[in-house]
Amino acid sequence: MKHLTILIPNAQTGPNTLSCIIGTWHVFTSANEYWKKNGKRPAFNIEMAGISTHTDFVNGLLSVMPQANISSIKKTDLIVIPAIQGDFKKLHQENLLLVNWINEQYKKGSELASMCTGAYLLASTGLLDNKTCSIHWNAVNNFRGLFPKVIVKAEKLITDEQGIYTNGGGYSFLNLLIYLVEKYYDRQTAIYCSKIFQIDIDRQTQSDFAIFTGQKAHGDEVVKKAQEYIENNFYEKISMENLSQKFAVGRRNFDRRFIKATGNTPVEYLQRVKIESAKKALETTRKTISEVMYEVGYADVKAFREVFRKITGVSPLEYKNKYNKEMAFG
């Protein structure tokens, strides 16, 4: 039987930390029970472990008492790191014992799975350097600033690389759990758990949930002014050559500074601003796809659809049908 450790951090915890902990215990316990009903030995011995005797959540309204201290666990096969919150710059110091233990276990062959902002704790170990990682779309810019060596794949719901798993935001940790159940048990058990807990199986992206706001906490005033210009004039035809000249910066240097500050090229930034406006129109109005397309500055239907799908993971029509209440109910 393999060993599963569900980590119980005692610093920077929030309501979603508790959700991840209970969700992991519930799904893996059900997977074990399903195997027992089918004459198989349970795949995991599940243990909650931390560095204190209890951890408080939701301002002390709820507490979790770990079954074990991490120091007593010499070898584990899978470590689940729940979401956390707070001042992520303090993470490494406040959770130094956890960080060191995770590193030690990975060297011994343990696999690691972080949920949502649990990626901050995982990245603090250095084990995510030069590896892909997903995280809540709303934390991407902050995360990149703190961990520039990590390859952030914000559009991905789940990443899987060298025994390290990460997932996107909010309650999408449930999708990661189904993914892990299929990996460690089998497809049929994953299907069973997806039906019992009513979790969509095989979901691949979180792109259609993202709300693009633009990274502006970078300190480059020229780039900030260029962002504001794009956001105020996105429906017009904007030449990036003219835009760089407007701010008296050479095109190559303009692109370089823009990417460094925002994580996007100026063209990508313009596309994201246009698509974010299109998304809002599709969510809240009865306008046709063509009307919305023209309003945000596209004249080619094919180009609009391709960019929309690239950014959201779905077509404009699929997006409208999913999020527009009037469309859904007539």
XYZ file of C-alpha atoms in Angstrom:
330
model
C 0.000 0.000 0.000
C 1.256 3.468 -0.911
C 1.317 6.381 1.512
C -0.450 9.694 0.884
C 0.448 12.728 2.983
C -2.015 15.619 3.066
C -0.039 18.590 4.367
C -1.602 20.812 7.029
C 0.240 24.173 6.947
C 0.004 26.213 10.134
C 0.802 29.574 8.538
C -1.037 31.647 5.916
C -4.020 29.336 5.769
C -7.457 30.317 4.498
C -10.884 28.788 3.826
C -9.688 27.217 0.582
C -6.829 25.518 2.459
C -9.417 23.621 4.446
C -11.447 22.827 1.313
C -8.390 21.282 -0.354
C -7.559 19.214 2.719
C -11.075 17.843 3.207
C -11.615 17.370 -0.535
C -8.423 15.328 -0.879
C -9.277 13.140 2.099
C -12.850 12.604 0.847
C -11.988 11.729 -2.780
C -9.073 9.401 -1.967
C -11.055 7.716 0.831
C -13.884 7.063 -1.636
C -11.423 5.691 -4.208
C -10.064 3.314 -1.555
C -13.581 2.183 -0.634
C -14.428 1.606 -4.308
C -11.412 -0.674 -4.654
C -12.367 -2.567 -1.488
C -15.890 -3.144 -2.848
C -14.316 -4.584 -5.977
C -12.094 -6.991 -4.069
C -8.913 -4.937 -4.289
C -6.629 -3.729 -1.559
C -6.904 0.067 -0.997
C -4.199 1.918 -2.919
C -3.295 4.431 -0.210
C -2.825 4.805 3.484
C -4.000 8.415 3.906
C -2.459 10.591 6.611
C -2.808 14.272 7.459
C 0.494 15.682 8.682
C 1.857 19.044 9.779
C 4.303 20.665 12.165
C 1.929 21.452 15.039
C -0.780 19.646 16.981
C -3.567 21.709 15.463
C -4.137 24.407 12.854
C -6.904 27.016 13.019
C -8.945 28.115 10.009
C -11.487 30.883 9.353
C -10.363 33.052 12.289
C -10.380 30.118 14.691
C -13.896 28.933 13.866
C -12.542 25.609 12.598
C -9.474 23.563 13.495
C -7.678 20.576 12.025
C -5.596 18.258 14.191
C -3.006 16.485 12.028
C -2.664 12.763 12.635
C 1.112 12.986 12.528
C 4.050 15.354 12.635
C 5.985 15.400 9.381
C 9.135 14.419 11.297
C 7.607 10.982 11.945
C 7.024 10.321 8.231
C 10.283 8.997 6.832
C 8.903 7.978 3.413
C 5.723 8.877 1.568
C 4.639 8.324 -2.043
C 2.456 11.372 -2.699
C 2.325 14.741 -0.929
C -0.679 17.022 -1.464
C 0.007 20.707 -0.782
C -3.242 22.663 -0.266
C -3.945 26.270 -1.231
C -2.637 28.978 1.078
C -3.034 32.747 1.351
C -1.426 35.824 2.840
C 1.921 37.531 2.374
C 3.650 35.095 0.063
C 7.046 36.775 0.581
C 7.074 35.354 4.124
C 6.259 31.859 2.943
C 9.703 30.330 2.895
C 10.617 31.446 6.418
C 7.270 30.657 8.056
C 7.111 27.209 6.486
C 10.825 26.367 6.473
C 10.292 22.973 8.125
C 7.683 22.040 5.514
C 9.873 23.309 2.651
C 12.871 21.264 3.815
C 10.751 18.160 4.388
C 9.135 18.393 0.929
C 12.592 18.667 -0.648
C 13.842 15.682 1.302
C 10.832 13.538 0.355
C 11.079 14.436 -3.350
C 14.713 13.301 -3.342
C 13.506 9.987 -1.893
C 11.058 9.531 -4.773
C 7.863 11.115 -3.466
C 5.567 12.826 -5.973
C 4.179 16.275 -5.201
C 0.813 17.846 -5.995
C 0.063 21.511 -5.283
C -3.435 22.968 -5.388
C -4.109 26.530 -6.516
C -1.913 28.920 -4.470
C -0.213 25.949 -2.832
C 2.143 26.460 -5.781
C 3.735 29.302 -3.778
C 4.791 26.831 -1.088
C 5.926 24.301 -3.684
C 7.895 26.955 -5.599
C 9.599 27.981 -2.337
C 11.373 24.608 -2.399
C 13.068 25.448 -5.704
C 11.709 22.220 -7.186
C 9.543 24.101 -9.693
C 12.467 26.006 -11.201
C 12.531 25.478 -14.992
C 9.373 23.362 -14.768
C 5.823 24.144 -15.840
C 3.267 25.203 -13.283
C -0.379 26.230 -13.181
C -1.939 28.477 -10.560
C -5.054 30.610 -10.102
C -5.221 33.063 -13.022
C -5.536 35.945 -10.549
C -2.192 35.086 -8.899
C -0.109 34.719 -12.070
C 1.562 38.152 -12.149
C 2.465 38.111 -8.462
C 3.740 34.539 -8.699
C 5.919 35.286 -11.727
C 7.465 38.226 -9.903
C 8.445 36.055 -6.939
C 9.473 32.960 -8.892
C 10.818 34.060 -12.307
C 12.472 30.677 -12.954
C 9.137 28.838 -12.945
C 7.433 28.377 -16.331
C 3.854 29.483 -15.619
C 1.155 27.953 -17.821
C -1.841 29.989 -16.691
C -4.155 28.473 -19.297
C -3.527 24.919 -18.098
C -5.849 23.351 -15.568
C -3.245 20.729 -14.621
C 0.486 20.359 -15.211
C 2.368 17.071 -14.835
C 6.165 17.099 -15.006
C 8.810 14.899 -13.370
C 6.521 13.701 -10.603
C 5.254 17.200 -9.794
C 1.610 18.138 -10.376
C 0.036 21.588 -10.124
C -3.422 22.906 -10.885
C -5.286 26.157 -11.490
C -7.471 28.117 -9.130
C -10.407 27.843 -6.785
C -12.183 24.508 -6.663
C -10.429 23.176 -9.755
C -8.329 21.199 -7.267
C -11.149 18.657 -7.577
C -10.127 18.074 -11.203
C -6.553 17.447 -10.072
C -7.833 14.882 -7.577
C -9.682 12.993 -10.329
C -6.512 13.145 -12.454
C -4.470 11.658 -9.596
C -7.066 8.966 -8.904
C -6.831 7.830 -12.522
C -3.035 7.792 -12.314
C -2.779 5.888 -9.036
C -5.910 3.714 -9.262
C -7.396 3.337 -12.749
C -9.746 4.997 -15.236
C -12.843 3.258 -13.911
C -12.194 4.480 -10.363
C -11.684 8.018 -11.678
C -15.012 7.829 -13.522
C -16.714 6.513 -10.376
C -15.317 9.385 -8.257
C -16.200 11.971 -10.909
C -19.802 10.750 -10.829
C -20.047 10.498 -7.049
C -18.633 13.995 -6.518
C -20.064 15.391 -9.776
C -16.705 16.640 -11.048
C -16.183 17.055 -14.803
C -13.615 14.510 -15.914
C -10.880 15.318 -18.460
C -11.235 19.103 -18.154
C -8.027 20.596 -19.560
C -8.173 24.391 -19.313
C -9.118 27.241 -16.978
C -8.778 29.884 -19.705
C -12.490 30.643 -20.010
C -12.622 31.497 -16.291
C -9.817 34.072 -16.447
C -10.532 37.789 -16.186
C -7.799 39.837 -17.860
C -6.898 42.979 -15.933
C -3.338 43.631 -17.087
C -0.223 43.744 -14.954
C 0.530 47.327 -13.951
C 2.532 46.948 -10.726
C 5.822 46.840 -12.612
C 7.203 50.366 -12.258
C 7.801 51.055 -15.970
C 5.873 54.272 -16.576
C 6.281 54.167 -20.371
C 4.797 50.666 -20.547
C 2.018 51.673 -18.151
C 1.062 54.603 -20.380
C 1.148 52.326 -23.431
C -1.137 49.859 -21.637
C -3.581 52.625 -20.809
C -3.531 53.828 -24.406
C -4.285 50.316 -25.668
C -7.095 49.850 -23.137
C -8.706 53.153 -24.121
C -8.345 52.701 -27.890
C -8.398 48.930 -28.471
C -11.351 49.134 -30.895
C -9.261 51.231 -33.307
C -6.465 49.980 -35.540
C -3.312 50.358 -33.439
C 0.099 50.129 -35.063
C 2.713 48.974 -32.571
C 5.356 50.789 -34.595
C 3.417 54.047 -34.191
C 2.738 53.294 -30.524
C 6.437 52.854 -29.755
C 7.172 56.108 -31.604
C 4.422 57.844 -29.618
C 6.415 57.137 -26.469
C 9.802 57.793 -28.110
C 11.063 54.250 -27.688
C 12.611 52.070 -30.409
C 10.336 49.197 -31.458
C 12.666 46.402 -30.339
C 13.302 48.025 -26.963
C 9.574 48.783 -26.614
C 8.682 45.120 -27.144
C 11.382 43.968 -24.735
C 10.253 46.335 -21.983
C 6.591 45.481 -22.556
C 7.233 41.724 -22.248
C 9.361 42.191 -19.135
C 6.698 44.349 -17.474
C 3.507 42.513 -18.432
C 4.449 39.035 -19.568
C 2.866 39.743 -22.958
C 4.055 41.277 -26.208
C 2.228 44.525 -27.085
C 0.258 42.643 -29.773
C -0.742 39.897 -27.305
C -1.770 42.550 -24.791
C -3.968 44.250 -27.381
C -5.545 40.893 -28.271
C -6.281 40.117 -24.626
C -7.879 43.539 -24.056
C -10.054 43.089 -27.159
C -11.125 39.564 -26.152
C -11.876 40.605 -22.564
C -14.230 43.284 -23.902
C -15.778 40.749 -26.281
C -16.312 38.297 -23.417
C -18.229 40.897 -21.389
C -20.430 41.737 -24.369
C -21.140 38.043 -25.018
C -21.987 37.516 -21.332
C -24.358 40.435 -20.911
C -25.947 41.426 -24.231
C -27.960 39.929 -27.076
C -25.466 41.166 -29.662
C -24.458 38.707 -32.353
C -20.929 37.345 -32.654
C -20.367 39.592 -35.689
C -21.588 42.703 -33.869
C -19.276 42.029 -30.950
C -16.397 41.268 -33.300
C -16.723 44.618 -35.083
C -17.111 46.520 -31.797
C -13.763 45.272 -30.479
C -11.960 46.063 -33.722
C -11.930 42.831 -35.722
C -13.115 42.674 -39.339
C -12.217 39.049 -40.091
C -14.468 36.396 -38.526
C -11.868 33.649 -38.834
C -9.159 35.748 -37.167
C -11.527 36.744 -34.346
C -12.538 33.133 -33.686
C -8.917 31.937 -33.719
C -7.740 34.578 -31.244
C -10.811 34.096 -29.043
C -10.259 30.322 -28.862
C -6.540 30.753 -28.271
C -7.180 32.970 -25.244
C -10.312 31.363 -23.764
C -10.065 27.774 -24.976
C -13.555 27.898 -26.519
C -15.241 29.515 -29.519
C -17.198 32.799 -29.164
C -20.473 30.918 -29.629
C -19.589 28.294 -27.029
C -18.640 31.066 -24.618
C -21.906 32.951 -25.194
C -23.988 29.794 -24.748
C -22.173 28.986 -21.512
C -22.275 32.383 -19.789
C -25.198 34.324 -21.230
C -28.286 33.661 -19.132
C -30.666 35.117 -21.709
C -29.274 32.763 -24.344
C -29.627 29.784 -22.018
C -33.220 30.510 -20.971
C -34.534 32.246 -24.062
